[in-house]
Coordinates of N, CA and C in Angstrom, one line a residue:
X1 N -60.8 129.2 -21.9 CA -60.7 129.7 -20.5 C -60.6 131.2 -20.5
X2 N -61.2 132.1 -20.0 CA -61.4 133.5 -19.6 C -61.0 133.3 -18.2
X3 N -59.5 134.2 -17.8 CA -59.0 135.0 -17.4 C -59.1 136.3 -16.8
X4 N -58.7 137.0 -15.6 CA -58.2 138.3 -15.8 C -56.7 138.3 -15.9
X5 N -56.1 137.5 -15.3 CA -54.5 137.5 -15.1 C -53.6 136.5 -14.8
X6 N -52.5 136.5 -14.3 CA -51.6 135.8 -13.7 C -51.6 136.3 -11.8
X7 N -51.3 135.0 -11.4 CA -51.3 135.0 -10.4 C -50.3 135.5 -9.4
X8 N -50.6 136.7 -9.8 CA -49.2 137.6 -9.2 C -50.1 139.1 -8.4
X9 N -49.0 139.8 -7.7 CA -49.7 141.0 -7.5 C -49.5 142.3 -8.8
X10 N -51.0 143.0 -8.3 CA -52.4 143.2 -7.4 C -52.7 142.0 -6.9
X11 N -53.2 141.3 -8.3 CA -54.4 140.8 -8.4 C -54.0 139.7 -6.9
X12 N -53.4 139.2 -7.0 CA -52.9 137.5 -6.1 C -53.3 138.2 -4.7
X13 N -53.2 139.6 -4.2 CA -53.0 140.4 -3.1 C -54.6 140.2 -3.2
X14 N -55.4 140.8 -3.9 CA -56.7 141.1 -3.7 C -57.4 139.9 -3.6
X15 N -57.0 138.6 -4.6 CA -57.9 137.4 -4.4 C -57.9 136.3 -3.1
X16 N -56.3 136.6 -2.4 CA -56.1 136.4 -0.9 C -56.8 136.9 0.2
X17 N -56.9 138.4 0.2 CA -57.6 138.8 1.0 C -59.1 138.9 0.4
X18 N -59.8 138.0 -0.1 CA -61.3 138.3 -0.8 C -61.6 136.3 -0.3
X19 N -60.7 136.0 -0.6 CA -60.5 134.2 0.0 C -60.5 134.0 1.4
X20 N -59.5 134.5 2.0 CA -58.9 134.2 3.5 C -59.1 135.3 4.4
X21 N -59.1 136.4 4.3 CA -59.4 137.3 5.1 C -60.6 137.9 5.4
X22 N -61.8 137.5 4.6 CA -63.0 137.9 5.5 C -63.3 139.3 4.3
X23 N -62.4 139.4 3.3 CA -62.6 140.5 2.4 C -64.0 139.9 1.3
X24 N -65.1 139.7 1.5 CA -66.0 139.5 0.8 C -66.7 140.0 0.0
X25 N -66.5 141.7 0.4 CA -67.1 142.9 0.2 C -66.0 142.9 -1.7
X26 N -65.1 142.3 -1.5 CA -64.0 142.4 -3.1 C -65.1 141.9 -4.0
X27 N -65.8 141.2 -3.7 CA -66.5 140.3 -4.6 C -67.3 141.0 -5.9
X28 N -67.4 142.4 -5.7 CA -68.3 143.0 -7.1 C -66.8 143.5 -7.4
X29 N -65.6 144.2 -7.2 CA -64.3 144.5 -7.8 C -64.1 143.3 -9.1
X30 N -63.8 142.2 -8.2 CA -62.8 141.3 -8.6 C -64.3 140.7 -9.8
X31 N -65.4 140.3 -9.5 CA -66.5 140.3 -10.8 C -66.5 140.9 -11.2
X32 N -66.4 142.7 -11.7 CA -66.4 143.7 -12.4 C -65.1 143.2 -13.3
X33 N -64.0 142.6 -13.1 CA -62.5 142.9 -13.7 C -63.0 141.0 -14.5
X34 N -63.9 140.3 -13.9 CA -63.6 138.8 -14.8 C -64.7 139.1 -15.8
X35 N -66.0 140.2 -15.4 CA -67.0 140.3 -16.6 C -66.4 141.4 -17.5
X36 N -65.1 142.0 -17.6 CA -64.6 142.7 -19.1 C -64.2 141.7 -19.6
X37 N -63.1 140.8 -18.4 CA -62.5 139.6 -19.3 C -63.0 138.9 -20.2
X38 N -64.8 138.7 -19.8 CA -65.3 138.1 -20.7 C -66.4 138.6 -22.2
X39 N -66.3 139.9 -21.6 CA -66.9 140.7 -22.8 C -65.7 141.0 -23.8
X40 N -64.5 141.1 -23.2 CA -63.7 141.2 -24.0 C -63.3 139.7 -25.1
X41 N -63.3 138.2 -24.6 CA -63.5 137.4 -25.1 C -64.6 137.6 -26.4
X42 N -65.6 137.8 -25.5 CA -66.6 137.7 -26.6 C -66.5 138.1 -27.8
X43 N -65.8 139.2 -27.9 CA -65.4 141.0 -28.9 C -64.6 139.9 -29.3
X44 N -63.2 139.8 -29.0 CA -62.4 139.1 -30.0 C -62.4 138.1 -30.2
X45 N -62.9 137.3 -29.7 CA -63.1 135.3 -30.1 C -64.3 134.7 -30.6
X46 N -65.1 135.8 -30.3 CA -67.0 135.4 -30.5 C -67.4 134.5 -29.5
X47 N -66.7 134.7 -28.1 CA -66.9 133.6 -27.4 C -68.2 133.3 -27.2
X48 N -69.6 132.3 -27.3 CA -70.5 132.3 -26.9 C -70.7 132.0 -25.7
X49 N -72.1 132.3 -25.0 CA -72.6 132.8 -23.5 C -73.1 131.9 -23.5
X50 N -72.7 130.6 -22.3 CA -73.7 129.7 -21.5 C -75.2 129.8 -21.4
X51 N -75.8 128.9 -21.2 CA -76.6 128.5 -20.8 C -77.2 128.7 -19.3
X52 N -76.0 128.4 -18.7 CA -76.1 128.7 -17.1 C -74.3 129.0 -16.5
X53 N -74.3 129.7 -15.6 CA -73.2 129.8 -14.9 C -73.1 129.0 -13.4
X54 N -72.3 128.2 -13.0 CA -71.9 127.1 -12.3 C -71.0 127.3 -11.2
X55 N -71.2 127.9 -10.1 CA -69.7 128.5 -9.3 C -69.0 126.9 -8.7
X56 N -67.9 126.9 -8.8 CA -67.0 125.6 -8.0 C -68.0 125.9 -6.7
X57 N -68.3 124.7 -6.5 CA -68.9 124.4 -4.9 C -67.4 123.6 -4.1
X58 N -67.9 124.6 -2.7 CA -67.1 124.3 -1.5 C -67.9 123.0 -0.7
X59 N -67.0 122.5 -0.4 CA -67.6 121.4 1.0 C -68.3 122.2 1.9
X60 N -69.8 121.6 2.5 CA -70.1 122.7 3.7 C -69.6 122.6 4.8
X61 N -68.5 122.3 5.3 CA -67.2 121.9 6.4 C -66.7 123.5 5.9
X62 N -66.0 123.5 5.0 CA -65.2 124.5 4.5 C -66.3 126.0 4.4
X63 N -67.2 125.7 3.9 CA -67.7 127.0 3.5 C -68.6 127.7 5.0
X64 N -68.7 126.6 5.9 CA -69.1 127.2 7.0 C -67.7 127.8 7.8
X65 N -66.7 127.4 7.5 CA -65.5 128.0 8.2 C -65.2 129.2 7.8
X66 N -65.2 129.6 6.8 CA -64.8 130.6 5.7 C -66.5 131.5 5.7
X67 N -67.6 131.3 5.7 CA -68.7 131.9 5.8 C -69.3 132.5 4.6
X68 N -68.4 131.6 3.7 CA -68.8 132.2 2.4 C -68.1 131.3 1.3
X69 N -68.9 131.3 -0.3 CA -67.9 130.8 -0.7 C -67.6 131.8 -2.0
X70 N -66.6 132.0 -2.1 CA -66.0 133.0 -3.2 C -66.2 132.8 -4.5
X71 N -66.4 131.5 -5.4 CA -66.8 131.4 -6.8 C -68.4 131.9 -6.6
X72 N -69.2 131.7 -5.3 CA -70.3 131.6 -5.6 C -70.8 133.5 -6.0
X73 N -70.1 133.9 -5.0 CA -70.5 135.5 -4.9 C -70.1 136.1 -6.5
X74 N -68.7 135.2 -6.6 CA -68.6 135.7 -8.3 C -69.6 135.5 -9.4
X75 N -70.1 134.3 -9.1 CA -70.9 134.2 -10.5 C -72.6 134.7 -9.9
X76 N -72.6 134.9 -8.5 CA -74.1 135.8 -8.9 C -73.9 137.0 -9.3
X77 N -72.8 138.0 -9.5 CA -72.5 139.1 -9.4 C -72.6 139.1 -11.6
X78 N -71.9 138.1 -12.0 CA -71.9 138.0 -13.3 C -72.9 137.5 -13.9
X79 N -74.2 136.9 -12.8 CA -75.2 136.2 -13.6 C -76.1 137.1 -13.4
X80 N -76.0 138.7 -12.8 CA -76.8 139.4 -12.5 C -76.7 140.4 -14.1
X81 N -75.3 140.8 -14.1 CA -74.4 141.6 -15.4 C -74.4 140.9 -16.7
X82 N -74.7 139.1 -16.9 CA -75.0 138.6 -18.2 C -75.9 138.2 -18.7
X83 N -77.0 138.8 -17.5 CA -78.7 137.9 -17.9 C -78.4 136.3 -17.6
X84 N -77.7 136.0 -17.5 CA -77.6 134.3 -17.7 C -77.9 133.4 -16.0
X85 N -78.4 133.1 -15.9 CA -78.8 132.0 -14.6 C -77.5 131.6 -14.0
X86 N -77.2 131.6 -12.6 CA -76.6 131.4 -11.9 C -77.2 130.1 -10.9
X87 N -76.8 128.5 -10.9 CA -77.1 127.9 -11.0 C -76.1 126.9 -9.1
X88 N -76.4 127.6 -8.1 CA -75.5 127.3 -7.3 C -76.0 125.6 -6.3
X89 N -76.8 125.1 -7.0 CA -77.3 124.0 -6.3 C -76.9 122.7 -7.1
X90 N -76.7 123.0 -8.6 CA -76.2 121.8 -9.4 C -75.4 120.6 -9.1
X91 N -74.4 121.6 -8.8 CA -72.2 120.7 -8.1 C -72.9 120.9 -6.9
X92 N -72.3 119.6 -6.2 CA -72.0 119.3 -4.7 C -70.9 118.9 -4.4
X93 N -70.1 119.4 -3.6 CA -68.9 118.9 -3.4 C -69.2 118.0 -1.9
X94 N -69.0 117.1 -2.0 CA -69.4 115.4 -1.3 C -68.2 115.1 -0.2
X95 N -66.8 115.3 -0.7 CA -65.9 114.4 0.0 C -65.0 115.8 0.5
X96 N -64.4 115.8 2.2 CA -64.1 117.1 2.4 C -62.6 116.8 2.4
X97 N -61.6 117.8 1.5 CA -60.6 117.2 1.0 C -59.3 118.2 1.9
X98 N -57.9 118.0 1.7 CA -57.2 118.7 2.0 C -57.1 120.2 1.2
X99 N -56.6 120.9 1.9 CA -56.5 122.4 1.1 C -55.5 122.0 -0.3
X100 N -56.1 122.6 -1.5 CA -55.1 122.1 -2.9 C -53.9 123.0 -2.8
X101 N -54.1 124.1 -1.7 CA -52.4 124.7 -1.7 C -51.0 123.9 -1.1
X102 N -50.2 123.6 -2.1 CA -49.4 123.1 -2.3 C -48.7 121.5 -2.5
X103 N -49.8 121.3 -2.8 CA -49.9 119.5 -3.5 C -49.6 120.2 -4.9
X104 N -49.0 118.7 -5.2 CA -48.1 118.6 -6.7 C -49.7 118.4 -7.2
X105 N -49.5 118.1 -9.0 CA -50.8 118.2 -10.1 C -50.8 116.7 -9.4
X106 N -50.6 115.4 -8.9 CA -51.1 114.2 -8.7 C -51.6 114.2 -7.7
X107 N -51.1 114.8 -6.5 CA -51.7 114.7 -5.4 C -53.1 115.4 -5.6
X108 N -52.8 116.7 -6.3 CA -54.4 117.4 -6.8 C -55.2 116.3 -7.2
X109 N -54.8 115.9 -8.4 CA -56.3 114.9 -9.1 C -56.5 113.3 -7.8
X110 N -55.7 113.3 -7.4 CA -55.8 112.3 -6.2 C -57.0 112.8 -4.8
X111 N -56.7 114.0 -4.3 CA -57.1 114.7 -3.4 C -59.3 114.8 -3.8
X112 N -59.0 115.1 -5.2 CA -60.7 115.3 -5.8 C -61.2 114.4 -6.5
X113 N -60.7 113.2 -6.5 CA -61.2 111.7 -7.0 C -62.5 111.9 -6.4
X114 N -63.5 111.9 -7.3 CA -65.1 111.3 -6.6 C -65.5 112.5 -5.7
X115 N -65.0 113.5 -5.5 CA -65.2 114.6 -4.8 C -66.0 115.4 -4.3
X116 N -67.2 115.8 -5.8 CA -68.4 115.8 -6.0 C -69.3 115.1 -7.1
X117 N -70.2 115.7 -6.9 CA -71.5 114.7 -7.2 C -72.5 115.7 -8.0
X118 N -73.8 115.3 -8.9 CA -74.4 116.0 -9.7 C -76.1 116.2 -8.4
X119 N -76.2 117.2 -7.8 CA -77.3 117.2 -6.9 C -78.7 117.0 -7.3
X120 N -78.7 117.7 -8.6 CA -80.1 117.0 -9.0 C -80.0 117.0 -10.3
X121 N -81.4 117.1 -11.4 CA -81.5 116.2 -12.6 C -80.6 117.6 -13.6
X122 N -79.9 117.2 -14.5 CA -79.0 118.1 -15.3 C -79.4 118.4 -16.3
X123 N -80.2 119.7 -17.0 CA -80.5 119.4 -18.3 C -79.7 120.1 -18.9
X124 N -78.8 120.9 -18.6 CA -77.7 122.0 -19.3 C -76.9 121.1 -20.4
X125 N -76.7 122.0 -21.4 CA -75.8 121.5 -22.7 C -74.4 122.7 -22.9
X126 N -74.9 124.0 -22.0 CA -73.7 124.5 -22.0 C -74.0 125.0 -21.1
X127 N -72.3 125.0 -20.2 CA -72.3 126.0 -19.2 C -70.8 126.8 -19.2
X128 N -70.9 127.9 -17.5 CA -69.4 128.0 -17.8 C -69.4 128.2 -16.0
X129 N -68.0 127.1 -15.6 CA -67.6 127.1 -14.6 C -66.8 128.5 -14.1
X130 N -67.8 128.5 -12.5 CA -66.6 130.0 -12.4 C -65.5 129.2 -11.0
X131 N -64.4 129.9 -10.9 CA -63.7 129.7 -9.9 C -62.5 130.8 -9.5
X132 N -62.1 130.5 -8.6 CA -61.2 132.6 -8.2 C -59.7 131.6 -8.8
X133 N -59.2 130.8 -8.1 CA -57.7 130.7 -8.9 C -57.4 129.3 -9.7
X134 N -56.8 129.4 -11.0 CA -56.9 128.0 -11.7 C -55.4 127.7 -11.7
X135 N -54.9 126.5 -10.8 CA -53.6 126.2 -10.7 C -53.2 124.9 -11.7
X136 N -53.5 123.9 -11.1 CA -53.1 122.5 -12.3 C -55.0 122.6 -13.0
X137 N -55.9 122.5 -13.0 CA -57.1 122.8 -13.6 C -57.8 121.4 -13.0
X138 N -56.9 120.4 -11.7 CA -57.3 119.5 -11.3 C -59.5 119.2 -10.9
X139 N -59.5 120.2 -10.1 CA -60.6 120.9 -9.8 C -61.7 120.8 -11.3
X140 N -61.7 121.8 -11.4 CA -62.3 122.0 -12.8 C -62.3 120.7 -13.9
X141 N -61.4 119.8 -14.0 CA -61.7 118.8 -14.9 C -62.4 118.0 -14.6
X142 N -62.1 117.4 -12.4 CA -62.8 116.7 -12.0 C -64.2 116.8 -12.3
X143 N -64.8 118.5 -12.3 CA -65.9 118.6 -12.6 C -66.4 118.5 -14.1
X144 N -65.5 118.9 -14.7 CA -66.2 118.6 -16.2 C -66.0 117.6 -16.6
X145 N -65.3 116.5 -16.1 CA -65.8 115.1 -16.2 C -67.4 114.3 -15.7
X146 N -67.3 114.7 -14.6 CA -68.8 114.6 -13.8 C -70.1 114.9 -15.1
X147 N -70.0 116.7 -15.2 CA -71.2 117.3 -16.1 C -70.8 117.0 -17.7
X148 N -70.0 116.3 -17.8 CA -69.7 115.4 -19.3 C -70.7 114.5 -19.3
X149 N -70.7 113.2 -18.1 CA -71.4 111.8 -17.7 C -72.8 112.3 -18.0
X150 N -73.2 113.4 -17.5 CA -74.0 114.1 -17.4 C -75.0 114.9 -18.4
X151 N -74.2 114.9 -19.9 CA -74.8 115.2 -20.9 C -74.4 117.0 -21.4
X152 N -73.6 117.1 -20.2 CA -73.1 118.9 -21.2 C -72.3 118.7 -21.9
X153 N -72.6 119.7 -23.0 CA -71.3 119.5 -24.3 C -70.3 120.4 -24.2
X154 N -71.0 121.5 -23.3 CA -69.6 122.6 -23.9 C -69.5 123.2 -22.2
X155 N -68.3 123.0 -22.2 CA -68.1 123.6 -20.6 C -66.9 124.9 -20.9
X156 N -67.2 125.7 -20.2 CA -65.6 127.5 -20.3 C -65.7 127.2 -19.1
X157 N -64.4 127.7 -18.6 CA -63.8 127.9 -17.7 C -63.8 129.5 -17.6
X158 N -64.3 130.1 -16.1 CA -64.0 131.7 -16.0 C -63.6 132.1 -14.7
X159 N -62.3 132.3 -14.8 CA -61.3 132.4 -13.3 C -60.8 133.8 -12.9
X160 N -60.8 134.5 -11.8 CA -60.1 135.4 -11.9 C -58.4 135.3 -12.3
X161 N -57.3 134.0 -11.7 CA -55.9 134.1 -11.6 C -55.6 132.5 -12.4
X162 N -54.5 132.8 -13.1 CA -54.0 131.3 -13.4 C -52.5 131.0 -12.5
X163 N -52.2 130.2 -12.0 CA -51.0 130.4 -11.2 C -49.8 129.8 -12.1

């Protein structure tokens, strides 16, 4: 999992108002601060580079409310800066769920049972999920369970905040 931080301020201040407030425009900041994170992985862990980059998909209930969806702005911003394909049609999110702010880790994996779905045919063997905050990882497993069924071997996680 690549990182920039803990979910505290700045950062929690900036990824609030880039989420909820219509701050969209944060989206090359807060990409510029998760693509050192991950250059910096690379330097010290040899992390290897995906195949394709995968933003968490929003319900389109949700993402027409909001008018945007924030992993997606992140990973075209990093698939622009890593050479690597940014892949925003793959994940569908299918079932439109409660907000995961402030459900316990059961009610989370309860809330994204069956949640999304694989939109069309999968040939990726690696990728790397992006998403803005990683709290219980409920989210993110649901999906790397799915693109497991699916035939990917190697899934990273790349978040701006862990809570």
């Amino acid at each position: 999992m690549v990182i920039i931080g803990s979910y505290q301020p700045p950062l929690s201040i900036l990824i609030h108002q880039f989420k909820f407030q219509n701050s969209f425009h944060f989206d090359r900041t807060l990409a510029r601060l998760l693509f050192l994170a991950i250059r910096e992985a690379r330097c010290s862990h040899a992390l290897p580079m995906p195949e394709v980059i995968l933003p968490v998909p929003l319900h389109h209930l949700r993402q027409w409310q909001r008018g945007y969806n924030q992993a997606d702005l992140l990973a075209q911003q990093l698939a622009k800066w890593l050479s690597i394909p940014c892949d925003n049609r793959l994940l569908k999110r299918i079932k439109h769920t409660h907000t995961q702010r402030g459900l316990t880790a059961i009610a989370r994996r309860k809330n994204l049972l069956n949640a999304f779905c694989i939109n069309k045919v999968c040939h990726y063997k690696s990728v790397a999920l992006v998403d803005d905050v990683i709290t219980t990882g409920a989210t993110l497993n649901e999906i790397a369970k799915l693109l497991k069924r699916y035939g990917v071997e190697h899934i990273q996680v790349w978040g701006l905040a862990r809570v």
